[in-house]
Coordinates of C-alpha atoms and ligand atoms in Angstrom, one line a residue:
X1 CA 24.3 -15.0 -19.1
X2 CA 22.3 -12.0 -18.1
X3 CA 23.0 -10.7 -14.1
X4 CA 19.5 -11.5 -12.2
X5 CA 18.8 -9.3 -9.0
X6 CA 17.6 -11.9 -6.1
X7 CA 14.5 -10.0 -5.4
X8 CA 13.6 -10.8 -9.2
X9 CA 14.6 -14.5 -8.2
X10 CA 13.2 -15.4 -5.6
X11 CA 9.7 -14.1 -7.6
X12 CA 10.0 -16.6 -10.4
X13 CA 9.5 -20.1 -11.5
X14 CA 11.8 -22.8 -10.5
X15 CA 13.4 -24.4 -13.6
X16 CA 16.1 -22.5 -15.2
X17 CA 19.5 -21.2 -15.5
X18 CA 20.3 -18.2 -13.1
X19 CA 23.0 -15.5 -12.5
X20 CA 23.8 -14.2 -9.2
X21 CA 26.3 -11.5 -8.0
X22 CA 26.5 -10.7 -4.5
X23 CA 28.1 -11.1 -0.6
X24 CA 27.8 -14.2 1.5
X25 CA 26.0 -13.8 4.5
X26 CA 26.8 -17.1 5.9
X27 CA 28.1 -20.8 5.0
X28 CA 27.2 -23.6 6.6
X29 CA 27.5 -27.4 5.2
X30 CA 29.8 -30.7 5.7
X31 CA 32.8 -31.7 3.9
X32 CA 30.2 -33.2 1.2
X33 CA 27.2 -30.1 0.7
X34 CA 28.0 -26.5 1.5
X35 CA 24.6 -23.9 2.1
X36 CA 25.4 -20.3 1.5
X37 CA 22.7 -17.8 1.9
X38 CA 23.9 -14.9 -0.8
X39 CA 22.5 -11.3 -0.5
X40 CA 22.4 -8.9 -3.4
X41 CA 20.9 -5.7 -1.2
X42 CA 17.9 -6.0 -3.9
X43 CA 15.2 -7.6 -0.7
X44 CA 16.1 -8.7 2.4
X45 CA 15.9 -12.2 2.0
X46 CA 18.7 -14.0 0.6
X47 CA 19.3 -16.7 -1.9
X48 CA 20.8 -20.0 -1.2
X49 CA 22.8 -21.8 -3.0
X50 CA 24.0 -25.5 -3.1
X51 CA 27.4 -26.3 -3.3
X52 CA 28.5 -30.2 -4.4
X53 CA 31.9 -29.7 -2.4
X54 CA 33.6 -32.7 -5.1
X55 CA 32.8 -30.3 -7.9
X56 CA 34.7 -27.2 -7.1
X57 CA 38.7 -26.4 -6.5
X58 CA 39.2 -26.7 -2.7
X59 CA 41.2 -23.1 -2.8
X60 CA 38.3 -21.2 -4.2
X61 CA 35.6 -22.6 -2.1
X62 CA 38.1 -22.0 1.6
X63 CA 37.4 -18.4 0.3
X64 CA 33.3 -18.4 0.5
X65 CA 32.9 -17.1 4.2
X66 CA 31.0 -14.2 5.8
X67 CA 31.6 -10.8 3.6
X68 CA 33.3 -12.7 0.5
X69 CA 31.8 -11.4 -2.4
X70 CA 31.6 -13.8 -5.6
X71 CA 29.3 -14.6 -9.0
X72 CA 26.8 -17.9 -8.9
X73 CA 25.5 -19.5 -11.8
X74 CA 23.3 -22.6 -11.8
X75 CA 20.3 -24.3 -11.4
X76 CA 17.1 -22.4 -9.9
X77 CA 15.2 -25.4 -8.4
X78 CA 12.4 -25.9 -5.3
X79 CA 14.2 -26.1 -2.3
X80 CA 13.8 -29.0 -0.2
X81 CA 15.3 -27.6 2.9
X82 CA 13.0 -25.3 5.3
X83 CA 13.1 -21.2 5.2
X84 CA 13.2 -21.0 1.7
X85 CA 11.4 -21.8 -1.7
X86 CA 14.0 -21.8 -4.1
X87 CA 17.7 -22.6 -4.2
X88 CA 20.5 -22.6 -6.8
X89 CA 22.8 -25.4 -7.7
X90 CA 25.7 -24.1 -8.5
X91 CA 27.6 -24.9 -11.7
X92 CA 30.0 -21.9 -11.7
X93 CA 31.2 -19.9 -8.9
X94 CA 33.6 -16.9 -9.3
X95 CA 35.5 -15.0 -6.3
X96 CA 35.2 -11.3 -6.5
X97 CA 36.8 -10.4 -3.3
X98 CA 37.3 -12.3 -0.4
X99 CA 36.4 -11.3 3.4
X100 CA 39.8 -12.5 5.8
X101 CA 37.6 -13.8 8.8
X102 CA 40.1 -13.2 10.9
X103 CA 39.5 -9.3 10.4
X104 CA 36.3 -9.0 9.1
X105 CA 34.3 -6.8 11.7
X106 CA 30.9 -8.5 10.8
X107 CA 30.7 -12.0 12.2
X108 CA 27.2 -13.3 13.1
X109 CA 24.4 -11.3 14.8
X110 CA 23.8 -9.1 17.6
X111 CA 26.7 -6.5 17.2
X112 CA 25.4 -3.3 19.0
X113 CA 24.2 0.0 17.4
X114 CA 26.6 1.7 18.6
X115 CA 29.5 -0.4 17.6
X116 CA 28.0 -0.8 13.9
X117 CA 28.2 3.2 14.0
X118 CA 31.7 3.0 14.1
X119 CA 31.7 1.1 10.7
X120 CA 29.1 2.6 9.4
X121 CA 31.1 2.1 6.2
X122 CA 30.0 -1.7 6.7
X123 CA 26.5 -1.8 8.3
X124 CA 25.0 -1.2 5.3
X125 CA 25.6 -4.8 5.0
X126 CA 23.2 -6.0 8.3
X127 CA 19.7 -7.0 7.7
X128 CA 18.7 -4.1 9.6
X129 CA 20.6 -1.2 8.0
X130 CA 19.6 -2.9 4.6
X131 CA 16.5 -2.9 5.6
X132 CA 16.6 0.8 6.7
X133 CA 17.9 2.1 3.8
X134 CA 15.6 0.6 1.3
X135 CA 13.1 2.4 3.3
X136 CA 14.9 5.7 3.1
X137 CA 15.3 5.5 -0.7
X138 CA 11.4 4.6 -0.6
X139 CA 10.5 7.5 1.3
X140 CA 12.4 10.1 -0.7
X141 CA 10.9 8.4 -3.7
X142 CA 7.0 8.9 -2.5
X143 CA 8.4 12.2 -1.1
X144 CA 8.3 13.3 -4.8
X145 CA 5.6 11.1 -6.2
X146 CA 3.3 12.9 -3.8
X147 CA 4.1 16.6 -4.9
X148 CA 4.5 15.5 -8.5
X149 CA 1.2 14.0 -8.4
X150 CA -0.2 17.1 -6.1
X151 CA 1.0 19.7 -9.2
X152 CA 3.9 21.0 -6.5
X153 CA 7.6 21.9 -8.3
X154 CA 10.6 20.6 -6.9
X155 CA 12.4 23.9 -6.3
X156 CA 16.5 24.1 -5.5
X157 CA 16.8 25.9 -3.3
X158 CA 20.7 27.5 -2.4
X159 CA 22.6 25.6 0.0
X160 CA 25.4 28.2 0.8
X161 CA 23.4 31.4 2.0
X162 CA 24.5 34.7 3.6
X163 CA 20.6 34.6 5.6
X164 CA 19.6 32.9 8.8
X165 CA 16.0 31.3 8.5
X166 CA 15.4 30.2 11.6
X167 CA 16.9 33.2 13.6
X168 CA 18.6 31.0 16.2
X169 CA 22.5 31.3 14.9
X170 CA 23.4 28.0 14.7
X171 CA 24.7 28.2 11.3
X172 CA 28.5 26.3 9.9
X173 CA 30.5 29.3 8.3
X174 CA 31.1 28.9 4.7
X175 CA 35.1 30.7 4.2
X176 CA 38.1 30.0 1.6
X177 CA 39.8 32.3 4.2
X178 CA 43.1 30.9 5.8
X179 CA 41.8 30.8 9.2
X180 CA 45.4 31.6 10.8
X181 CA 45.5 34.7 9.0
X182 CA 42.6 36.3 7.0
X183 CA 42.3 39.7 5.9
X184 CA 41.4 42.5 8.6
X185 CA 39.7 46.0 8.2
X186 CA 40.5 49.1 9.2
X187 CA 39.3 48.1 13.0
X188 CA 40.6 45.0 12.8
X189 CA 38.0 42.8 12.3
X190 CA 37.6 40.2 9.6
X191 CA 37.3 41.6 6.2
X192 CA 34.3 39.5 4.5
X193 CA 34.2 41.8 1.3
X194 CA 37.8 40.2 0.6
X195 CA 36.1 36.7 1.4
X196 CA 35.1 33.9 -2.0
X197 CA 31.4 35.5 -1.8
X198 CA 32.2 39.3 -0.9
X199 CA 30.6 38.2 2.1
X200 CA 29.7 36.4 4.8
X201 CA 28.3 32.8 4.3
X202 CA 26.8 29.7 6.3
X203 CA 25.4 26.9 5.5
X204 CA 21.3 26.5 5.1
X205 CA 19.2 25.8 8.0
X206 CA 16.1 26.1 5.6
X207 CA 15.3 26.8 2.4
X208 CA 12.2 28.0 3.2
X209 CA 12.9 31.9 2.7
X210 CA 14.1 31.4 -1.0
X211 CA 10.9 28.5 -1.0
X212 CA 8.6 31.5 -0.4
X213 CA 9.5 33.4 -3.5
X214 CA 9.0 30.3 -5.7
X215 CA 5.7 29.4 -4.1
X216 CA 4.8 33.3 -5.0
X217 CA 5.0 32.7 -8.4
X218 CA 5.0 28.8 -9.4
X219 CA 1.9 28.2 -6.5
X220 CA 3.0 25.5 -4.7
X221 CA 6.8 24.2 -4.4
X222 CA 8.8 21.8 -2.4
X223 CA 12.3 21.3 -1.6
X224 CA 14.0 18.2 -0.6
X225 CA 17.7 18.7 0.5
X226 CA 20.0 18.6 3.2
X227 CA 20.0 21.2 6.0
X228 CA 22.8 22.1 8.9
X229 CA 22.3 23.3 12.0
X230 CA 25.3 23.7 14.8
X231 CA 23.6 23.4 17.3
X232 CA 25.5 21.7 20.3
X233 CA 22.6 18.9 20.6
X234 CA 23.6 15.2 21.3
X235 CA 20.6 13.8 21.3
X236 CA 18.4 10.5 19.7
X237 CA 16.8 13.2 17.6
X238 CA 19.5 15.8 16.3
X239 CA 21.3 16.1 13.6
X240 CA 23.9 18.6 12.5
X241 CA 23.2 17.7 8.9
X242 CA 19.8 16.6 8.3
X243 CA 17.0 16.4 5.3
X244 CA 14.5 18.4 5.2
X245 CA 11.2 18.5 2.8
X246 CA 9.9 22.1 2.7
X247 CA 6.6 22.6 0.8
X248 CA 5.6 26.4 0.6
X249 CA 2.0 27.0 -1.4
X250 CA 0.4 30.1 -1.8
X251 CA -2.8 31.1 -1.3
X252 CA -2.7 28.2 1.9
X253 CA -3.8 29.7 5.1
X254 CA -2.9 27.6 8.1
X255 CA -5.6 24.8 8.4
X256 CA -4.6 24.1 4.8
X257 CA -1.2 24.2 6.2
X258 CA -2.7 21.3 8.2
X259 CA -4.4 19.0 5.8
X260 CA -1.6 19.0 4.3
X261 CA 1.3 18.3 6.8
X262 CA -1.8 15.1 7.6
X263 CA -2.6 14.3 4.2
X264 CA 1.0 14.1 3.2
X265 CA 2.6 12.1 6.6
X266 CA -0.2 9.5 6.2
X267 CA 0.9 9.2 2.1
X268 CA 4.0 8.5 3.1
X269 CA 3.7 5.6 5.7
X270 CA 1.1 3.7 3.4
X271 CA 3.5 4.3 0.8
X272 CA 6.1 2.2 2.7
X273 CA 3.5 -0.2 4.1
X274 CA 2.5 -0.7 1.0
X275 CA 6.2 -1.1 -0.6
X276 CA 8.3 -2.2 1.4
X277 CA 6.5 -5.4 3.7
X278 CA 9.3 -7.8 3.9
X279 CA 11.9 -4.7 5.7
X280 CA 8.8 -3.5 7.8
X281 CA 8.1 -6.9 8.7
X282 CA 12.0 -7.4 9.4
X283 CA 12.2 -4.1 11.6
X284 CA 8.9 -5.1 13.5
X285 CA 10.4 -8.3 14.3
X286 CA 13.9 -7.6 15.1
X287 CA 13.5 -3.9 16.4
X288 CA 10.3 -2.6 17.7
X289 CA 7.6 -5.1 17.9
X290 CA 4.8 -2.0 18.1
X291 CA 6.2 -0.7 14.5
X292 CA 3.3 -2.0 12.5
X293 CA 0.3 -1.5 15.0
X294 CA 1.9 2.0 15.2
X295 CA 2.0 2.5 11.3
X296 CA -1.1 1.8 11.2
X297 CA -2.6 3.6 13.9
X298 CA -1.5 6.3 12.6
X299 CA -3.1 5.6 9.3
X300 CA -6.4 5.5 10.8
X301 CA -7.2 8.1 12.5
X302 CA -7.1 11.9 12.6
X303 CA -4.6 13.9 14.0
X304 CA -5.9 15.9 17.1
X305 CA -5.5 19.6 16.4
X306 CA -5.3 21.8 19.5
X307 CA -3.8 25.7 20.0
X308 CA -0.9 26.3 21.7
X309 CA -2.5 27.6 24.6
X310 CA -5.3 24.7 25.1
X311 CA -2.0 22.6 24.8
X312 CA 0.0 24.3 28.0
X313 CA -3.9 24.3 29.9
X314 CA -3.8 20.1 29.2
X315 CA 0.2 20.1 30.3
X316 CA -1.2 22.4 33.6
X317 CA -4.1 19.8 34.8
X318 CA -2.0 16.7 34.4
X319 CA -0.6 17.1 37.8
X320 CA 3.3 15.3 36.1
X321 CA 6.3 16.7 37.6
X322 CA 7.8 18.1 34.6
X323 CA 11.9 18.2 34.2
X324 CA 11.0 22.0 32.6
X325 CA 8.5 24.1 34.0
X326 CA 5.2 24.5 32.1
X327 CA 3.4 27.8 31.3
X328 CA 2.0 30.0 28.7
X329 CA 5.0 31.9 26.8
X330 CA 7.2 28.8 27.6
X331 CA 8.0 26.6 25.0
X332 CA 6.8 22.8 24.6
X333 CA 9.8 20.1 25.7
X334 CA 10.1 16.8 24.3
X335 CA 8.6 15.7 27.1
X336 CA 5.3 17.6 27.1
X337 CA 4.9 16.7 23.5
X338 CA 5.0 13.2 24.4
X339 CA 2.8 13.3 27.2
X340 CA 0.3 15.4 24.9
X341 CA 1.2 12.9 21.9
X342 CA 1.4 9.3 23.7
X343 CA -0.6 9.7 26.8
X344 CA -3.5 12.4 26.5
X345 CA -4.7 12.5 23.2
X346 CA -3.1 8.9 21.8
X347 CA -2.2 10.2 18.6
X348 CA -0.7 12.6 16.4
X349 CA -1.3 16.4 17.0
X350 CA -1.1 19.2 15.4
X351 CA 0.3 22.5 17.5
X352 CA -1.0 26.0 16.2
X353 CA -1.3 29.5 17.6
X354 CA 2.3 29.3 19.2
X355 CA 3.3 33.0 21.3
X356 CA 5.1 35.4 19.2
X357 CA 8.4 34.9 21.3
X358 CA 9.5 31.7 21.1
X359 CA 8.6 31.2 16.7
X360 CA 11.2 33.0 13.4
X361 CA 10.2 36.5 12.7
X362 CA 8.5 35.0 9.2
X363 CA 4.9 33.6 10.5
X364 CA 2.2 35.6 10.3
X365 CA 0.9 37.4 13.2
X366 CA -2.9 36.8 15.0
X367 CA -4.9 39.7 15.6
X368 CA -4.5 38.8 19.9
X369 CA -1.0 40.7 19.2
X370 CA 0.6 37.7 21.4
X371 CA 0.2 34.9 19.2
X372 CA 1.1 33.8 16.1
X373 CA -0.3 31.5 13.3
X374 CA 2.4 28.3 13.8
X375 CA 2.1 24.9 13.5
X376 CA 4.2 22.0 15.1
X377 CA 3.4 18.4 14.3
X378 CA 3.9 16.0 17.2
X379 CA 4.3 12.0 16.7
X380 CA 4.4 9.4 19.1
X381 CA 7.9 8.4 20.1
X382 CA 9.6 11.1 18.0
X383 CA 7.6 14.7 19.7
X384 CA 8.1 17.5 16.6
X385 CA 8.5 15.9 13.3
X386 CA 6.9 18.8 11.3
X387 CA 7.4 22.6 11.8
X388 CA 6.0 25.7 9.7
X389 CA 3.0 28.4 9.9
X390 CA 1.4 30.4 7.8
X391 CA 3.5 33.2 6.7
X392 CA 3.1 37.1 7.5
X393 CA 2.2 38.6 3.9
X394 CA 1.5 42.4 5.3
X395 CA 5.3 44.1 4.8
X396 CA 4.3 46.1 7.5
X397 CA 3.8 44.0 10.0
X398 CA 6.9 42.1 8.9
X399 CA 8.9 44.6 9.0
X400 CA 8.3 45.9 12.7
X401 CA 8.8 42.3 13.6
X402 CA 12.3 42.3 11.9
X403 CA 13.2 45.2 13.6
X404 CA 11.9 44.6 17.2
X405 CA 14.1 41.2 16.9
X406 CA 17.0 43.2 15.5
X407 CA 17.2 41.2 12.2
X408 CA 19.5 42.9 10.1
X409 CA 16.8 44.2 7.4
X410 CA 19.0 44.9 4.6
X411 CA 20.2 41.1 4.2
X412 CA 16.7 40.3 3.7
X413 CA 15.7 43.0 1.1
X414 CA 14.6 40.3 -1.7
X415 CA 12.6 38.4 1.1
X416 CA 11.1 41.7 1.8
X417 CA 10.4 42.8 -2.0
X418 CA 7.8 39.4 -2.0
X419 CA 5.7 41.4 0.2
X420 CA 5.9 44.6 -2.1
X421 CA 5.1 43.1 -5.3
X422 CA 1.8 41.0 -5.2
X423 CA 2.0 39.7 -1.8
X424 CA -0.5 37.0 -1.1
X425 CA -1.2 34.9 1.6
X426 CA 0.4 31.4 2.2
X427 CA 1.7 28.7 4.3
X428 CA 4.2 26.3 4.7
X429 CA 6.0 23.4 6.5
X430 CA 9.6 21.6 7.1
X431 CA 9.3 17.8 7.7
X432 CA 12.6 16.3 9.3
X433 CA 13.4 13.5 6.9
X434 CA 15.2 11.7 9.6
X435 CA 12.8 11.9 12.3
X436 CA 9.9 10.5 10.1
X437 CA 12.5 7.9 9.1
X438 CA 12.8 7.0 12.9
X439 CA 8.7 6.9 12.8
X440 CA 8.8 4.8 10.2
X441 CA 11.6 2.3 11.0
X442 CA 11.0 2.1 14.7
X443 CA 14.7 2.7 14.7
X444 CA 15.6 4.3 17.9
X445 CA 18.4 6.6 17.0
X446 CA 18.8 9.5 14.9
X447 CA 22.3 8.4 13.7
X448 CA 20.8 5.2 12.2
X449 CA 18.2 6.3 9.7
X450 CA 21.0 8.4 7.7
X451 CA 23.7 6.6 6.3
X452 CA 26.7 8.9 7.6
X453 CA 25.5 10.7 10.3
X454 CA 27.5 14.6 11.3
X455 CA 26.5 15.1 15.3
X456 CA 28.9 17.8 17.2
X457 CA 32.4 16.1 17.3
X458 CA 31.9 13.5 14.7
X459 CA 32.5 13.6 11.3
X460 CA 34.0 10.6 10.3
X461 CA 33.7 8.5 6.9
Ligands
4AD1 O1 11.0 23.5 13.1 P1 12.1 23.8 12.1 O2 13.3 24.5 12.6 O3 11.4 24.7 10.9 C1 12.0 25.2 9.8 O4 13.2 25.1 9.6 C2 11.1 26.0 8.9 N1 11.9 26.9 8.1 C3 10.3 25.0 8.1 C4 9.3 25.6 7.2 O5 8.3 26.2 7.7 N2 9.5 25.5 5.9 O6 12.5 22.5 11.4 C5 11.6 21.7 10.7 C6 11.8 20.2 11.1 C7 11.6 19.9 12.5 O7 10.2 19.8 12.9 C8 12.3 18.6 12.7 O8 11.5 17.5 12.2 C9 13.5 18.8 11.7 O9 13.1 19.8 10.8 N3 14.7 19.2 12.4 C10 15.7 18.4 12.7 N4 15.9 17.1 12.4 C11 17.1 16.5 12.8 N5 18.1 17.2 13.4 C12 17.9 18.5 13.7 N6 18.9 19.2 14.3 C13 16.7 19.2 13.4 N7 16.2 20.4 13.5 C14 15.0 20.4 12.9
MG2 MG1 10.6 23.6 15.1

């Protein structure tokens, strides 16, 4: 007999011969009937099956508890019981692996987040991280339905570099070097040219730069791949290792920047609306009982779109008493974006016209010489989810940016040759995988929408 997924099941007629493979998520029963509710990780809702207690070796059956995986083969029929439509009568059942409940960690409900963080090699089996992952894999999936669709390439871009994007230095060293004992020059420094590369290396924070020169020949490209920033930030929302979706599109000035960034966010959370009901449903239940009227909020309406400076004047008139200091040049806090986000404007919005001080050396400069053509995109609950800008095209002015902020030029010569050779104007954006994910699944945490999350001192798994 032909494996069935339970998802597949639980959609068909009553009446037939089935196959089942999966993990008990609980017995229950008398010493004449057990009920165990079997899930495959195909949906969240399980399977049960009906076990005649006479009909089966007593050894094999002591063995069916919480975590035990096994095969099921029997009769689909109409359940009788409440909760469910269909149940199978077992005929056959084998023992894969058994669970000890003595040790096994997952016993019932209600174990806390954090404690299911330190297995996070087993929460993958709780409704709720099944349900959050489904949606993760749904998410990436529309991620690249929507470029495909949209004529966008998926680009690869390099995920050892020797640049900095972002300019902020938080960047994981790349090295073969023994670390006790690597090769010095003449001045006693660290030799790099005698390093794997012939240089020095880091981890990605973006890979926007090498995104540009795609888009500046293919039109419109998107990446999809993790990122690393070291950055010392133990927050909800940081990650040292997170996802990030970079589409870079030429000939895009900045308020195509914007349709896009809206366009493509709202794409994505009908996509899972539309997709994945039954973990939505669960999440809204179990986790955050605003999830769907949130979803769907978002969905119908536009997303404010304000300057930088009209967004500091709002943040000046509110009379709060902000934790950091508001004022033009400063730069917006999580909680200014959510004041501007939940309480002001009561919906998403869209950030642009940032000062040149506080955005990367890349976005293109206005003609106020104090400005420059960003954008951020603020959601409710989460603050920045999106970042980009349009980009500066003019080598010039690119270049006298570089060297007022001391960017060492010569690491970025290609990056610079894009502006040489048939420059053009365009735009792009990064979209934190992980932080839409927390939109999406009401989750509350950062380190519960990936499945093994890297934050500063934790690596583990
Ligand atoms: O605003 P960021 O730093 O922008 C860039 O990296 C640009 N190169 C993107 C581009 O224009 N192509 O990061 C983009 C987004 C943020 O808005 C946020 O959602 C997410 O990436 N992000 C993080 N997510 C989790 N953990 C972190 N430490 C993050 N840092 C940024
Ligand atoms: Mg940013």
């Amino acid at each position: 007999m032909r494996r069935e997924k339970i998802k597949n099941i639980l959609d068909s007629e009553p009446g037939r011969d089935v196959l089942v493979k999966g993990w008990v998520k609980t017995r229950r029963g008398s010493k004449q009937v057990s009920f165990i509710a079997m899930n495959d990780g195909s949906t969240i809702n399980n399977i049960q099956v009906v076990v005649d207690m006479q009909a089966f070796d007593e050894e094999m059956l002591r063995q069916i508890t919480t975590g035990a995986s096994l095969a099921v083969e029997g009769k689909l029929v109409r359940s009788e019981g409440r909760g469910q439509p269909l149940e199978i009568q077992a005929r056959k059942i084998e023992i894969y692996g058994p669970a000890d409940p003595e040790k096994y960690p997952l016993q019932k409900k209600g174990h806390s987040m954090e404690f299911l963080r330190e297995i996070a090699h087993l929460r993958f089996r709780t409704n709720t991280f099944g349900a959050v992952f489904r949606i993760r894999h749904a998410l990436a999936y529309a991620v690249h339905k929507y470029f495909n669709d949209k004529g966008f390439y998926y680009l690869h871009t390099p995920i050892i570099t020797g640049s900095d994007a972002e300019g902020a230095g938080e960047m994981f060293r790349v090295t073969t070097f023994d670390l006790n004992d690597p090769p010095k020059d003449g001045n006693g420094r660290v030799d790099f040219t005698k390093d794997f590369f012939g240089r020095e290396t880091n981890l990605t924070v973006s890979g926007q730069l090498e995104g540009e020169l795609g888009a500046l020949s293919l039109g419109e490209i998107y990446t999809f791949g993790p990122t690393f920033r070291a950055e010392n930030s133990n927050t909800p929302r940081h990650l040292a290792e997170f996802w990030m979706i970079e589409p870079e599109m030429a000939f895009y000035d900045n308020d195509d920047n914007m349709d896009l960034a809206e366009e493509f966010t709202k794409y994505l959370i009908k996509y899972v609306l539309d997709n994945c009901g039954d973990d939505i449903t669960f999440l809204n239940n179990m986790i955050d009982k605003g999830l769907l009227e949130r979803l769907n909020f978002v969905l119908a309406n536009d997303y404010v779109r304000i300057t930088y400076t009209e967004a500091v004047d709002v943040l000046s008139k509110s009379g709060k008493d902000w934790e950091f200091p508001v004022g033009w040049g400063r730069d917006l806090q999580a909680e200014h974006e959510r004041y501007l986000v939940e309480q002001y404007y009561k919906r998403p919005v869209m950030v642009t016209d940032y000062p040149m001080d506080i955005k990367a050396f890349y976005m293109k400069q206005n003609d106020d010489g104090k400005t420059v053509r960003a954008l951020d995109v603020l959601f409710p609950l989460i603050g920045e989810i999106i970042g980009g800008s349009q980009r500066e095209e003019d080598y010039d002015k690119l270049m006298r940016r570089i060297k007022e902020l001391g960017i060492p030029e010569k690491e970025l010569w290609w990056f610079l040759e894009a502006r040489k050779f048939g420059t053009a104007p365009h735009s792009g954006f990064g979209l934190g995988f992980e932080r839409l994910m927390l939109f999406v699944t009401g989750m509350k945490n950062i380190r519960d929408v990936i499945p093994f999350p890297r934050t500063p001192r934790n690596a583990d798994f």
